[in-house]
Coordinates of C-alpha atoms and ligand atoms in Angstrom, one line a residue:
X170 CA -1.9 -20.2 -24.6
X171 CA -4.0 -22.1 -27.2
X172 CA -7.8 -21.3 -27.5
X173 CA -9.4 -23.4 -29.8
X174 CA -12.9 -24.6 -30.3
X175 CA -12.4 -28.1 -29.1
X176 CA -11.3 -27.1 -25.4
X177 CA -14.1 -26.6 -22.2
X178 CA -14.9 -23.0 -21.2
X179 CA -16.6 -21.4 -19.0
X180 CA -15.8 -17.8 -18.8
X181 CA -18.0 -16.4 -16.4
X182 CA -18.2 -17.7 -12.2
X183 CA -18.8 -16.3 -8.8
X184 CA -16.4 -17.0 -5.9
X185 CA -16.3 -15.9 -1.9
X186 CA -14.7 -12.4 -3.2
X187 CA -18.2 -11.6 -4.6
X188 CA -21.2 -13.0 -3.8
X189 CA -20.1 -16.8 -4.3
X190 CA -19.7 -19.5 -2.1
X191 CA -16.1 -21.2 -2.9
X192 CA -13.0 -19.5 -2.3
X193 CA -11.4 -19.3 -5.8
X194 CA -8.8 -22.2 -5.2
X195 CA -11.8 -24.2 -4.1
X196 CA -13.6 -23.1 -7.5
X197 CA -10.8 -23.8 -9.8
X198 CA -10.2 -26.8 -8.0
X199 CA -14.2 -27.9 -8.8
X200 CA -14.3 -26.4 -12.3
X201 CA -10.8 -28.6 -13.1
X202 CA -13.0 -31.9 -12.3
X203 CA -16.0 -30.8 -14.0
X204 CA -13.9 -30.7 -16.9
X205 CA -13.5 -27.3 -17.6
X206 CA -9.8 -26.4 -19.5
X207 CA -10.3 -22.5 -19.5
X208 CA -11.7 -20.6 -17.1
X209 CA -12.4 -16.7 -16.2
X210 CA -13.4 -16.0 -12.9
X211 CA -15.5 -13.0 -13.3
X212 CA -16.5 -11.4 -9.4
X213 CA -19.2 -8.4 -9.6
X214 CA -17.0 -5.6 -9.4
X215 CA -14.1 -7.0 -7.5
X216 CA -10.9 -8.7 -9.1
X217 CA -9.4 -9.7 -5.8
X218 CA -9.8 -13.4 -6.5
X219 CA -7.5 -13.3 -9.2
X220 CA -4.1 -14.2 -7.7
X221 CA -5.6 -17.0 -5.4
X222 CA -7.4 -18.6 -8.5
X223 CA -4.5 -17.9 -10.9
X224 CA -2.2 -19.6 -9.1
X225 CA -4.3 -23.1 -8.4
X226 CA -5.2 -22.8 -12.2
X227 CA -1.1 -22.7 -12.7
X228 CA -0.9 -25.7 -10.1
X229 CA -3.8 -27.8 -12.4
X230 CA -2.7 -27.2 -15.5
X231 CA -6.1 -25.4 -16.7
X232 CA -5.9 -22.0 -18.6
X233 CA -6.7 -19.3 -16.4
X234 CA -7.9 -15.8 -18.0
X235 CA -9.4 -12.6 -15.9
X236 CA -12.6 -11.5 -15.7
X237 CA -14.5 -9.2 -13.8
X238 CA -18.8 -8.7 -14.1
X239 CA -19.3 -4.8 -13.9
X240 CA -22.4 -3.3 -12.8
X241 CA -24.4 -1.1 -15.6
X242 CA -27.5 1.5 -15.5
X243 CA -28.7 1.6 -19.1
X244 CA -31.3 4.0 -18.5
X245 CA -33.1 2.0 -15.7
X246 CA -32.0 -1.2 -16.6
X247 CA -29.3 -2.9 -14.6
X248 CA -27.1 -4.8 -17.0
X249 CA -24.2 -6.8 -16.6
X250 CA -20.8 -6.4 -18.5
X251 CA -18.2 -8.8 -18.5
X252 CA -14.3 -8.0 -19.0
X253 CA -12.5 -10.9 -20.1
X254 CA -8.6 -11.0 -20.3
X255 CA -7.6 -7.7 -19.4
X256 CA -4.5 -6.9 -16.6
X257 CA -5.9 -6.6 -13.3
X258 CA -3.4 -4.4 -12.2
X259 CA -4.8 -1.6 -14.9
X260 CA -5.1 1.7 -11.9
X261 CA -8.0 3.3 -14.4
X262 CA -10.3 -0.1 -14.0
X263 CA -9.4 -0.8 -10.3
X264 CA -10.4 2.7 -9.3
X265 CA -13.6 2.5 -11.3
X266 CA -14.4 -0.8 -9.6
X267 CA -13.4 0.7 -6.2
X268 CA -16.3 3.3 -6.7
X269 CA -18.8 0.6 -7.7
X270 CA -18.0 -1.4 -3.9
X271 CA -18.3 2.0 -2.3
X272 CA -21.5 2.6 -4.0
X273 CA -22.7 -0.7 -2.6
X274 CA -22.3 -0.4 0.8
X275 CA -25.0 3.3 0.3
X276 CA -27.2 0.6 -1.4
X277 CA -26.9 -1.7 1.4
X278 CA -27.8 0.6 4.0
X279 CA -30.6 2.0 1.8
X280 CA -32.1 -1.7 1.3
X281 CA -31.7 -2.6 5.5
X282 CA -33.6 0.5 6.5
X283 CA -36.3 -0.8 3.8
X284 CA -36.2 -4.0 5.4
X285 CA -36.3 -2.3 8.8
X286 CA -39.8 -0.6 7.9
X287 CA -41.0 -3.9 7.0
X288 CA -39.9 -5.4 10.6
X289 CA -37.0 -7.1 9.5
X290 CA -34.3 -5.6 12.1
X291 CA -30.7 -6.2 11.8
X292 CA -30.4 -6.7 8.3
X293 CA -27.1 -4.6 7.1
X294 CA -25.1 -6.6 10.2
X295 CA -26.7 -10.0 9.1
X296 CA -25.9 -9.3 5.2
X297 CA -22.3 -8.4 6.3
X298 CA -21.6 -11.3 8.2
X299 CA -22.2 -13.7 5.0
X300 CA -19.1 -11.3 3.1
X301 CA -16.1 -12.8 2.8
X302 CA -14.8 -10.4 0.1
X303 CA -15.0 -6.2 -0.6
X304 CA -18.8 -6.3 -1.9
X305 CA -21.9 -6.5 -0.1
X306 CA -24.6 -7.6 -2.3
X307 CA -28.2 -8.8 -2.8
X308 CA -27.2 -12.6 -2.6
X309 CA -25.4 -11.8 1.2
X310 CA -29.2 -9.9 1.8
X311 CA -30.4 -13.3 0.5
X312 CA -29.1 -15.2 2.6
X313 CA -29.9 -13.7 5.5
X314 CA -33.4 -13.4 5.3
X315 CA -33.4 -17.5 4.4
X316 CA -31.4 -18.3 7.3
X317 CA -33.3 -15.9 9.9
X318 CA -36.7 -17.6 8.5
X319 CA -38.1 -14.4 6.6
X320 CA -38.4 -16.6 3.1
X321 CA -37.8 -20.7 2.7
X322 CA -35.6 -20.1 -0.5
X323 CA -33.4 -17.4 -1.9
X324 CA -35.6 -17.3 -4.5
X325 CA -38.5 -16.2 -2.7
X326 CA -35.8 -13.2 -1.1
X327 CA -35.9 -11.7 -4.4
X328 CA -39.2 -12.3 -5.5
X329 CA -40.2 -10.9 -2.1
X330 CA -38.0 -8.3 -1.3
X331 CA -34.7 -7.8 -3.1
X332 CA -35.6 -8.1 -7.2
X333 CA -36.1 -5.4 -9.1
X334 CA -39.1 -3.5 -8.4
X335 CA -40.2 -5.8 -4.9
X336 CA -40.3 -4.4 -1.7
X337 CA -36.7 -3.6 -0.3
X338 CA -35.0 -3.0 -3.6
X339 CA -33.3 0.0 -4.1
X340 CA -32.6 1.2 -7.3
X341 CA -29.2 2.2 -7.9
X342 CA -27.0 4.8 -10.7
X343 CA -24.2 2.3 -11.1
X344 CA -22.2 3.6 -14.5
X345 CA -23.1 4.1 -17.4
X346 CA -22.4 1.5 -20.1
X347 CA -19.8 4.1 -22.0
X348 CA -17.9 3.8 -19.0
X349 CA -17.7 0.2 -18.1
X350 CA -16.5 -0.6 -21.5
X351 CA -13.7 2.4 -21.3
X352 CA -12.4 0.8 -18.5
X353 CA -12.2 -2.8 -19.8
X354 CA -10.5 -1.5 -22.9
X355 CA -8.4 1.1 -21.1
X356 CA -6.3 -2.5 -19.3
X357 CA -6.3 -4.3 -22.7
X358 CA -9.3 -6.5 -21.9
X359 CA -12.6 -7.3 -24.1
X360 CA -16.6 -6.6 -22.7
X361 CA -19.1 -9.0 -23.0
X362 CA -22.7 -8.5 -22.5
X363 CA -23.6 -10.9 -20.1
X364 CA -26.6 -13.1 -19.7
X365 CA -28.4 -10.9 -22.5
X366 CA -32.0 -13.4 -22.2
X367 CA -32.0 -12.5 -18.7
X368 CA -32.5 -8.8 -18.7
X369 CA -35.9 -9.9 -20.4
X370 CA -35.9 -6.9 -22.9
X371 CA -38.0 -6.4 -26.1
X372 CA -36.8 -7.1 -29.3
X373 CA -36.6 -3.4 -30.2
X374 CA -34.7 -2.8 -27.0
X375 CA -32.4 -5.7 -27.0
X376 CA -31.6 -4.4 -30.6
X377 CA -30.8 -0.7 -29.3
X378 CA -28.2 -2.8 -27.0
X379 CA -26.4 -4.5 -28.7
X380 CA -26.3 -1.6 -31.7
X381 CA -25.1 0.8 -28.9
X382 CA -22.4 -2.1 -27.3
X383 CA -20.8 -2.5 -31.1
X384 CA -20.5 1.3 -31.3
X385 CA -18.8 1.5 -28.5
X386 CA -16.5 -1.2 -29.4
X387 CA -17.8 -4.2 -27.3
X388 CA -16.9 -7.6 -28.1
X389 CA -19.1 -10.0 -27.9
X390 CA -22.1 -11.5 -25.7
X391 CA -22.9 -14.7 -23.5
X392 CA -24.4 -16.8 -26.8
X393 CA -24.7 -19.4 -23.5
X394 CA -25.1 -18.3 -20.3
X395 CA -25.8 -21.7 -17.9
X396 CA -28.5 -23.5 -18.2
X397 CA -30.3 -21.8 -21.2
X398 CA -32.9 -23.3 -23.5
X399 CA -31.9 -23.9 -27.2
X400 CA -34.1 -21.7 -28.4
X401 CA -32.1 -19.2 -27.1
X402 CA -28.8 -19.8 -27.6
X403 CA -30.1 -20.0 -31.6
X404 CA -31.5 -16.2 -31.0
X405 CA -28.4 -15.1 -29.3
X406 CA -25.8 -16.7 -31.5
X407 CA -28.3 -15.4 -35.0
X408 CA -28.0 -12.1 -32.7
X409 CA -24.0 -12.0 -32.5
X410 CA -23.3 -12.7 -36.3
X411 CA -25.8 -9.8 -37.0
X412 CA -24.1 -7.4 -34.7
X413 CA -21.1 -8.8 -35.7
X414 CA -20.0 -9.6 -32.1
X415 CA -17.8 -12.5 -31.1
X416 CA -19.5 -15.6 -28.8
X417 CA -19.1 -16.6 -25.3
X418 CA -20.3 -18.8 -22.8
X419 CA -20.3 -19.1 -19.3
X420 CA -22.2 -21.0 -16.2
X421 CA -22.1 -18.2 -14.2
X422 CA -21.7 -20.6 -10.9
X423 CA -22.0 -18.9 -7.6
X424 CA -21.8 -22.6 -5.7
X425 CA -23.5 -25.7 -5.0
X426 CA -26.3 -24.7 -2.9
X427 CA -27.4 -22.5 -6.3
X428 CA -29.7 -25.1 -8.4
X429 CA -29.5 -23.0 -11.6
X430 CA -26.5 -23.2 -13.1
X431 CA -23.6 -26.2 -12.6
X432 CA -20.1 -26.3 -14.1
X433 CA -19.2 -28.3 -17.3
X434 CA -22.8 -28.8 -18.2
X435 CA -22.9 -26.4 -21.1
X436 CA -23.1 -27.8 -24.9
X437 CA -20.3 -26.4 -27.1
X438 CA -21.5 -23.0 -28.8
X439 CA -23.0 -23.6 -32.2
X440 CA -20.6 -23.9 -34.6
X441 CA -21.6 -20.4 -36.7
X442 CA -20.7 -18.3 -33.9
X443 CA -17.0 -16.9 -34.0
X444 CA -15.8 -17.1 -30.4
X445 CA -14.4 -14.4 -28.2
X446 CA -11.0 -16.4 -27.4
X447 CA -10.2 -16.2 -30.9
X448 CA -9.3 -12.7 -30.3
X449 CA -6.5 -13.7 -27.8
X450 CA -4.3 -16.2 -29.8
X451 CA -0.8 -15.2 -29.8
Ligands
AMP604 P1 -26.4 -6.9 -6.9 O1 -25.2 -7.4 -7.9 O2 -25.9 -6.7 -5.2 O3 -27.6 -6.5 -7.2 O4 -27.0 -8.5 -6.8 C1 -27.1 -9.5 -7.8 C2 -26.7 -11.1 -7.8 O5 -27.9 -11.7 -7.1 C3 -27.2 -11.7 -9.0 O6 -25.7 -11.8 -9.6 C4 -27.0 -13.3 -8.7 O7 -26.5 -13.6 -8.2 C5 -28.5 -12.9 -7.8 N1 -29.9 -13.4 -7.9 C6 -30.3 -11.9 -8.6 N2 -31.3 -12.7 -8.8 C7 -31.6 -14.0 -8.1 C8 -32.8 -14.5 -8.1 N3 -33.9 -14.6 -8.4 N4 -32.4 -15.6 -7.4 C9 -31.2 -15.8 -6.8 N5 -29.9 -15.0 -6.7 C10 -30.4 -13.8 -7.9
MN605 MN1 -23.9 -13.0 -8.8
MN606 MN1 -25.2 -11.2 -13.8
MN607 MN1 -22.4 -13.4 -13.0

């Protein structure tokens, strides 16, 4: 494979294997139509979409890289760590991801019982009806709440019920940062901090995070995530340089109904960044 700076990369997106709206093949076709040349499918805690997406990418002549977005607890903070370019068959990684999916089931039951106490019945079965893959996510609950008239928008479902600290939010102990990095490494991949600006961490906490991540052998951070302000991009590019972390780029596209991000619309990484894909040559 040839990875160079001038190609169009999207190394973060979702299919129906997690909480996206398109099948893996549809997603690849959409990405191709948007001009993406190198794509990674990074479903939450699952790689079940890999084979279908890889086949379609192969058919279209689009470079396809394996990916996953792992749920991590960093103290009380939920973090998302993206793994890229690893062996999807790796047993340690797959056992770990399977444990996370199992945990999601328990959390979903608890969320449903909180919603029931708020007068919203049937949320577990309701949310499950939107699941096409092996994971049950808050996005599926949000769709249930929206389609049953409990909220007017997906955003409102998170603002009122599902967002961190909201009425039906269930704090979950995912896995430690070190564990996620270790699984990714054991499968031969590179670990990347997803959408670092979205956690709204203070500058001090961000520095702690980058420090710890670098010490664990983490490879990079998403300098560009979806549609973000140019100042955020500059800030993240500075952090990447300071902590000697590689830069990644991903839309975090979930499907046509989610307006906050789209494929093929992101600017290229700032020139000063060292792109993550330079580690993949050969
Ligand atoms: P989970 O992994 O089950 O905790 O669900 C997290 C997912 O919910 C994220 O990956 C997003 O796709 C979605 N999400 C989180 N916050 C929002 C929001 N404010 N509006 C819409 N979707 C959101
Ligand atoms: Mn998601
Ligand atoms: Mn995420
Ligand atoms: Mn994502």
